[in-house]
Amino acid sequence: LAQAIPHESDCVLIRLMAFGGLRINECFALQWPDIDLERKTLTVRQSVSDVNGRLIIGPTKTYATRTITLPDAIAAQLLTLKDSQSALALVFPSRRGGYRRYGNWRRDVWNPACETSGLNVRPHDLRATCVSLLIDAGASPKDVQAHLGHESVETTMRWYARVRPGRSEDLATRLNTLIAEVP
């Protein structure tokens, strides 16, 4: 999906949602002081939404601040993005330098990328991608809950965890290794 997007900042945005688990409106509210590229951490403090044509900048959906550690590749892409921007406060600004509007971004960036790549997904589906990847990487459900900023682990597991194709075969291989260790 990211490969179908012509602008590098939007590619980084897509990757951040998929590998960082951020909501799109949290990405739109990100400011450079929220990101510590040396420590490779990102703090989600606020969200931006478009309500009846008016932008509202406020707390996250759960009213909580959370800090996540970024994968090296995403931190590197954010560093490149920061170096290309000239003193902008927002990480993913609109063309005019202000906050982005979801509807415009969806029309101008997301929908064309989905059409080009042949995917039928919503931006929020990338949170489920992140959950599945974290679980595959060995994260506990509680780790994933904290990463996504959910109030309950039940929300995380019920609505976001997905079974990745081929996962059953991978698990069988791992079980074979464990069984071989038993006398």
PDB file of C-alpha atoms in Angstrom:
ATOM      1  CA  LEU A   1       0.000   0.000   0.000  1.00  0.00           C
ATOM      2  CA  ALA A   2       2.772   2.430   0.929  1.00  0.00           C
ATOM      3  CA  GLN A   3       4.473   1.731  -2.394  1.00  0.00           C
ATOM      4  CA  ALA A   4       1.372   2.979  -4.213  1.00  0.00           C
ATOM      5  CA  ILE A   5       1.655   6.412  -2.598  1.00  0.00           C
ATOM      6  CA  PRO A   6       3.657   9.055  -4.471  1.00  0.00           C
ATOM      7  CA  HIS A   7       4.623  11.333  -1.555  1.00  0.00           C
ATOM      8  CA  GLU A   8       7.252  10.083   0.884  1.00  0.00           C
ATOM      9  CA  SER A   9       5.615  11.716   3.903  1.00  0.00           C
ATOM     10  CA  ASP A  10       2.410   9.778   3.217  1.00  0.00           C
ATOM     11  CA  CYS A  11       4.418   6.547   2.849  1.00  0.00           C
ATOM     12  CA  VAL A  12       5.954   7.176   6.269  1.00  0.00           C
ATOM     13  CA  LEU A  13       2.484   7.924   7.656  1.00  0.00           C
ATOM     14  CA  ILE A  14       1.129   4.601   6.347  1.00  0.00           C
ATOM     15  CA  ARG A  15       4.105   2.686   7.747  1.00  0.00           C
ATOM     16  CA  LEU A  16       3.759   4.422  11.112  1.00  0.00           C
ATOM     17  CA  MET A  17       0.123   3.346  11.314  1.00  0.00           C
ATOM     18  CA  ALA A  18       0.960  -0.250  10.329  1.00  0.00           C
ATOM     19  CA  PHE A  19       4.054  -0.711  12.495  1.00  0.00           C
ATOM     20  CA  GLY A  20       3.308   1.787  15.270  1.00  0.00           C
ATOM     21  CA  GLY A  21      -0.414   1.183  15.626  1.00  0.00           C
ATOM     22  CA  LEU A  22      -1.387   4.853  15.686  1.00  0.00           C
ATOM     23  CA  ARG A  23      -4.854   6.007  14.708  1.00  0.00           C
ATOM     24  CA  ILE A  24      -4.886   8.265  11.660  1.00  0.00           C
ATOM     25  CA  ASN A  25      -6.092  11.246  13.701  1.00  0.00           C
ATOM     26  CA  GLU A  26      -3.249  10.681  16.171  1.00  0.00           C
ATOM     27  CA  CYS A  27      -0.798  10.800  13.260  1.00  0.00           C
ATOM     28  CA  PHE A  28      -2.323  14.040  12.017  1.00  0.00           C
ATOM     29  CA  ALA A  29      -1.791  15.607  15.465  1.00  0.00           C
ATOM     30  CA  LEU A  30       1.833  14.455  15.869  1.00  0.00           C
ATOM     31  CA  GLN A  31       4.384  17.197  16.405  1.00  0.00           C
ATOM     32  CA  TRP A  32       8.149  16.815  16.197  1.00  0.00           C
ATOM     33  CA  PRO A  33       8.627  17.391  19.946  1.00  0.00           C
ATOM     34  CA  ASP A  34       6.484  14.225  20.431  1.00  0.00           C
ATOM     35  CA  ILE A  35       9.206  12.151  18.761  1.00  0.00           C
ATOM     36  CA  ASP A  36      12.600  11.411  20.294  1.00  0.00           C
ATOM     37  CA  LEU A  37      14.566  10.055  17.357  1.00  0.00           C
ATOM     38  CA  GLU A  38      17.657   9.421  19.482  1.00  0.00           C
ATOM     39  CA  ARG A  39      15.726   7.121  21.822  1.00  0.00           C
ATOM     40  CA  LYS A  40      13.419   5.988  18.980  1.00  0.00           C
ATOM     41  CA  THR A  41      10.291   6.775  20.970  1.00  0.00           C
ATOM     42  CA  LEU A  42       7.068   8.495  20.062  1.00  0.00           C
ATOM     43  CA  THR A  43       4.578   9.939  22.529  1.00  0.00           C
ATOM     44  CA  VAL A  44       0.940  10.108  21.487  1.00  0.00           C
ATOM     45  CA  ARG A  45      -0.593  13.073  23.281  1.00  0.00           C
ATOM     46  CA  GLN A  46      -3.480  14.297  21.169  1.00  0.00           C
ATOM     47  CA  SER A  47      -5.712  13.744  18.196  1.00  0.00           C
ATOM     48  CA  VAL A  48      -7.246  15.956  15.532  1.00  0.00           C
ATOM     49  CA  SER A  49     -10.713  15.466  14.113  1.00  0.00           C
ATOM     50  CA  ASP A  50     -12.937  17.264  11.656  1.00  0.00           C
ATOM     51  CA  VAL A  51     -16.350  17.926  13.188  1.00  0.00           C
ATOM     52  CA  ASN A  52     -18.851  19.655  10.907  1.00  0.00           C
ATOM     53  CA  GLY A  53     -16.039  21.334   8.975  1.00  0.00           C
ATOM     54  CA  ARG A  54     -14.224  22.508  12.100  1.00  0.00           C
ATOM     55  CA  LEU A  55     -10.917  21.001  13.203  1.00  0.00           C
ATOM     56  CA  ILE A  56     -10.860  19.926  16.840  1.00  0.00           C
ATOM     57  CA  ILE A  57      -7.484  19.289  18.451  1.00  0.00           C
ATOM     58  CA  GLY A  58      -7.880  17.414  21.707  1.00  0.00           C
ATOM     59  CA  PRO A  59      -7.013  14.335  23.705  1.00  0.00           C
ATOM     60  CA  THR A  60      -6.736  10.864  22.242  1.00  0.00           C
ATOM     61  CA  LYS A  61      -9.790   8.647  21.995  1.00  0.00           C
ATOM     62  CA  THR A  62      -9.066   7.132  25.410  1.00  0.00           C
ATOM     63  CA  TYR A  63      -7.901  10.450  26.929  1.00  0.00           C
ATOM     64  CA  ALA A  64      -4.549   8.835  27.695  1.00  0.00           C
ATOM     65  CA  THR A  65      -0.994   9.671  26.694  1.00  0.00           C
ATOM     66  CA  ARG A  66       1.188   6.742  25.667  1.00  0.00           C
ATOM     67  CA  THR A  67       4.782   6.327  24.580  1.00  0.00           C
ATOM     68  CA  ILE A  68       5.881   3.611  22.177  1.00  0.00           C
ATOM     69  CA  THR A  69       9.295   2.535  20.997  1.00  0.00           C
ATOM     70  CA  LEU A  70       9.649   2.692  17.235  1.00  0.00           C
ATOM     71  CA  PRO A  71      11.189   0.009  15.037  1.00  0.00           C
ATOM     72  CA  ASP A  72      14.563   1.124  13.666  1.00  0.00           C
ATOM     73  CA  ALA A  73      13.291   1.384  10.079  1.00  0.00           C
ATOM     74  CA  ILE A  74      10.389   3.669  11.058  1.00  0.00           C
ATOM     75  CA  ALA A  75      12.673   5.859  13.198  1.00  0.00           C
ATOM     76  CA  ALA A  76      15.063   6.169  10.236  1.00  0.00           C
ATOM     77  CA  GLN A  77      12.219   7.132   7.896  1.00  0.00           C
ATOM     78  CA  LEU A  78      10.998   9.742  10.374  1.00  0.00           C
ATOM     79  CA  LEU A  79      14.530  11.162  10.627  1.00  0.00           C
ATOM     80  CA  THR A  80      14.712  11.464   6.845  1.00  0.00           C
ATOM     81  CA  LEU A  81      11.299  13.115   6.828  1.00  0.00           C
ATOM     82  CA  LYS A  82      12.321  15.561   9.552  1.00  0.00           C
ATOM     83  CA  ASP A  83      15.478  16.496   7.664  1.00  0.00           C
ATOM     84  CA  SER A  84      13.392  17.261   4.562  1.00  0.00           C
ATOM     85  CA  GLN A  85      10.973  19.573   6.380  1.00  0.00           C
ATOM     86  CA  SER A  86      11.892  23.145   7.118  1.00  0.00           C
ATOM     87  CA  ALA A  87      11.091  23.893  10.758  1.00  0.00           C
ATOM     88  CA  LEU A  88       7.518  22.612  10.629  1.00  0.00           C
ATOM     89  CA  ALA A  89       5.951  21.727  13.966  1.00  0.00           C
ATOM     90  CA  LEU A  90       3.628  19.044  12.591  1.00  0.00           C
ATOM     91  CA  VAL A  91       5.088  15.752  11.422  1.00  0.00           C
ATOM     92  CA  PHE A  92       2.411  15.220   8.752  1.00  0.00           C
ATOM     93  CA  PRO A  93       1.135  18.700   7.854  1.00  0.00           C
ATOM     94  CA  SER A  94      -1.279  19.647   5.113  1.00  0.00           C
ATOM     95  CA  ARG A  95       0.103  21.324   1.998  1.00  0.00           C
ATOM     96  CA  ARG A  96      -0.423  24.647   3.754  1.00  0.00           C
ATOM     97  CA  GLY A  97       1.471  23.530   6.860  1.00  0.00           C
ATOM     98  CA  GLY A  98      -1.551  23.099   9.128  1.00  0.00           C
ATOM     99  CA  TYR A  99      -3.455  20.106  10.419  1.00  0.00           C
ATOM    100  CA  ARG A 100      -4.748  17.652   7.847  1.00  0.00           C
ATOM    101  CA  ARG A 101      -8.395  16.819   7.358  1.00  0.00           C
ATOM    102  CA  TYR A 102      -9.235  13.127   7.268  1.00  0.00           C
ATOM    103  CA  GLY A 103     -11.736  13.381   4.407  1.00  0.00           C
ATOM    104  CA  ASN A 104      -9.277  15.207   2.152  1.00  0.00           C
ATOM    105  CA  TRP A 105      -6.461  12.791   2.959  1.00  0.00           C
ATOM    106  CA  ARG A 106      -8.695   9.802   2.366  1.00  0.00           C
ATOM    107  CA  ARG A 107      -9.816  11.193  -1.009  1.00  0.00           C
ATOM    108  CA  ASP A 108      -6.397  12.385  -2.177  1.00  0.00           C
ATOM    109  CA  VAL A 109      -4.046   9.745  -0.743  1.00  0.00           C
ATOM    110  CA  TRP A 110      -5.697   6.645   0.708  1.00  0.00           C
ATOM    111  CA  ASN A 111      -8.382   5.863  -1.865  1.00  0.00           C
ATOM    112  CA  PRO A 112      -6.071   6.220  -4.905  1.00  0.00           C
ATOM    113  CA  ALA A 113      -3.432   4.032  -3.196  1.00  0.00           C
ATOM    114  CA  CYS A 114      -6.016   1.347  -2.442  1.00  0.00           C
ATOM    115  CA  GLU A 115      -7.238   1.458  -6.019  1.00  0.00           C
ATOM    116  CA  THR A 116      -3.698   1.231  -7.431  1.00  0.00           C
ATOM    117  CA  SER A 117      -2.705  -1.614  -5.117  1.00  0.00           C
ATOM    118  CA  GLY A 118      -6.019  -3.472  -5.473  1.00  0.00           C
ATOM    119  CA  LEU A 119      -6.655  -3.442  -1.728  1.00  0.00           C
ATOM    120  CA  ASN A 120     -10.008  -2.858  -0.074  1.00  0.00           C
ATOM    121  CA  VAL A 121      -8.981  -1.688   3.404  1.00  0.00           C
ATOM    122  CA  ARG A 122      -9.637   1.192   5.762  1.00  0.00           C
ATOM    123  CA  PRO A 123      -6.901   3.235   7.462  1.00  0.00           C
ATOM    124  CA  HIS A 124      -8.010   1.827  10.821  1.00  0.00           C
ATOM    125  CA  ASP A 125      -7.263  -1.697   9.538  1.00  0.00           C
ATOM    126  CA  LEU A 126      -3.583  -0.851   9.906  1.00  0.00           C
ATOM    127  CA  ARG A 127      -4.029  -0.919  13.702  1.00  0.00           C
ATOM    128  CA  ALA A 128      -5.086  -4.558  13.348  1.00  0.00           C
ATOM    129  CA  THR A 129      -2.020  -5.124  11.186  1.00  0.00           C
ATOM    130  CA  CYS A 130       0.139  -3.712  13.965  1.00  0.00           C
ATOM    131  CA  VAL A 131      -1.527  -5.923  16.580  1.00  0.00           C
ATOM    132  CA  SER A 132      -0.982  -9.055  14.519  1.00  0.00           C
ATOM    133  CA  LEU A 133       2.638  -8.150  13.844  1.00  0.00           C
ATOM    134  CA  LEU A 134       3.289  -7.442  17.526  1.00  0.00           C
ATOM    135  CA  ILE A 135       1.769 -10.777  18.522  1.00  0.00           C
ATOM    136  CA  ASP A 136       3.832 -12.561  15.853  1.00  0.00           C
ATOM    137  CA  ALA A 137       6.908 -10.810  17.255  1.00  0.00           C
ATOM    138  CA  GLY A 138       6.167 -12.299  20.681  1.00  0.00           C
ATOM    139  CA  ALA A 139       4.356  -9.460  22.450  1.00  0.00           C
ATOM    140  CA  SER A 140       1.931 -10.428  25.173  1.00  0.00           C
ATOM    141  CA  PRO A 141      -1.676  -9.240  24.901  1.00  0.00           C
ATOM    142  CA  LYS A 142      -0.942  -6.760  27.726  1.00  0.00           C
ATOM    143  CA  ASP A 143       2.055  -5.396  25.787  1.00  0.00           C
ATOM    144  CA  VAL A 144      -0.148  -4.880  22.745  1.00  0.00           C
ATOM    145  CA  GLN A 145      -2.891  -3.263  24.835  1.00  0.00           C
ATOM    146  CA  ALA A 146      -0.413  -0.712  26.192  1.00  0.00           C
ATOM    147  CA  HIS A 147       1.101  -0.112  22.749  1.00  0.00           C
ATOM    148  CA  LEU A 148      -2.262   0.719  21.223  1.00  0.00           C
ATOM    149  CA  GLY A 149      -3.536   2.620  24.244  1.00  0.00           C
ATOM    150  CA  HIS A 150      -6.581   0.451  24.839  1.00  0.00           C
ATOM    151  CA  GLU A 151      -8.308   0.526  28.207  1.00  0.00           C
ATOM    152  CA  SER A 152      -8.830  -3.232  28.193  1.00  0.00           C
ATOM    153  CA  VAL A 153      -6.996  -6.203  26.761  1.00  0.00           C
ATOM    154  CA  GLU A 154     -10.376  -7.595  25.670  1.00  0.00           C
ATOM    155  CA  THR A 155     -10.768  -4.726  23.185  1.00  0.00           C
ATOM    156  CA  THR A 156      -7.328  -5.435  21.796  1.00  0.00           C
ATOM    157  CA  MET A 157      -7.868  -9.142  21.352  1.00  0.00           C
ATOM    158  CA  ARG A 158     -11.519  -9.090  20.266  1.00  0.00           C
ATOM    159  CA  TRP A 159     -11.415  -6.312  17.691  1.00  0.00           C
ATOM    160  CA  TYR A 160      -7.824  -6.085  16.524  1.00  0.00           C
ATOM    161  CA  ALA A 161      -5.974  -9.411  16.687  1.00  0.00           C
ATOM    162  CA  ARG A 162      -6.052 -11.241  13.358  1.00  0.00           C
ATOM    163  CA  VAL A 163      -4.729 -14.608  12.246  1.00  0.00           C
ATOM    164  CA  ARG A 164      -2.044 -14.090   9.643  1.00  0.00           C
ATOM    165  CA  PRO A 165      -2.185 -16.420   6.618  1.00  0.00           C
ATOM    166  CA  GLY A 166       0.399 -19.160   7.031  1.00  0.00           C
ATOM    167  CA  ARG A 167       0.512 -18.693  10.796  1.00  0.00           C
ATOM    168  CA  SER A 168      -0.819 -22.193  11.476  1.00  0.00           C
ATOM    169  CA  GLU A 169       2.076 -23.781   9.591  1.00  0.00           C
ATOM    170  CA  ASP A 170       4.556 -21.536  11.422  1.00  0.00           C
ATOM    171  CA  LEU A 171       3.108 -22.577  14.790  1.00  0.00           C
ATOM    172  CA  ALA A 172       3.228 -26.264  13.820  1.00  0.00           C
ATOM    173  CA  THR A 173       6.920 -25.874  12.941  1.00  0.00           C
ATOM    174  CA  ARG A 174       7.584 -24.287  16.329  1.00  0.00           C
ATOM    175  CA  LEU A 175       5.671 -27.082  18.072  1.00  0.00           C
ATOM    176  CA  ASN A 176       7.724 -29.662  16.141  1.00  0.00           C
ATOM    177  CA  THR A 177      10.871 -28.078  17.571  1.00  0.00           C
ATOM    178  CA  LEU A 178       9.484 -28.217  21.102  1.00  0.00           C
ATOM    179  CA  ILE A 179       8.298 -31.811  20.694  1.00  0.00           C
ATOM    180  CA  ALA A 180      11.745 -32.835  19.420  1.00  0.00           C
ATOM    181  CA  GLU A 181      13.254 -31.502  22.666  1.00  0.00           C
ATOM    182  CA  VAL A 182      11.057 -33.767  24.835  1.00  0.00           C
ATOM    183  CA  PRO A 183      12.715 -37.137  25.646  1.00  0.00           C
TER     184      PRO A 183
END
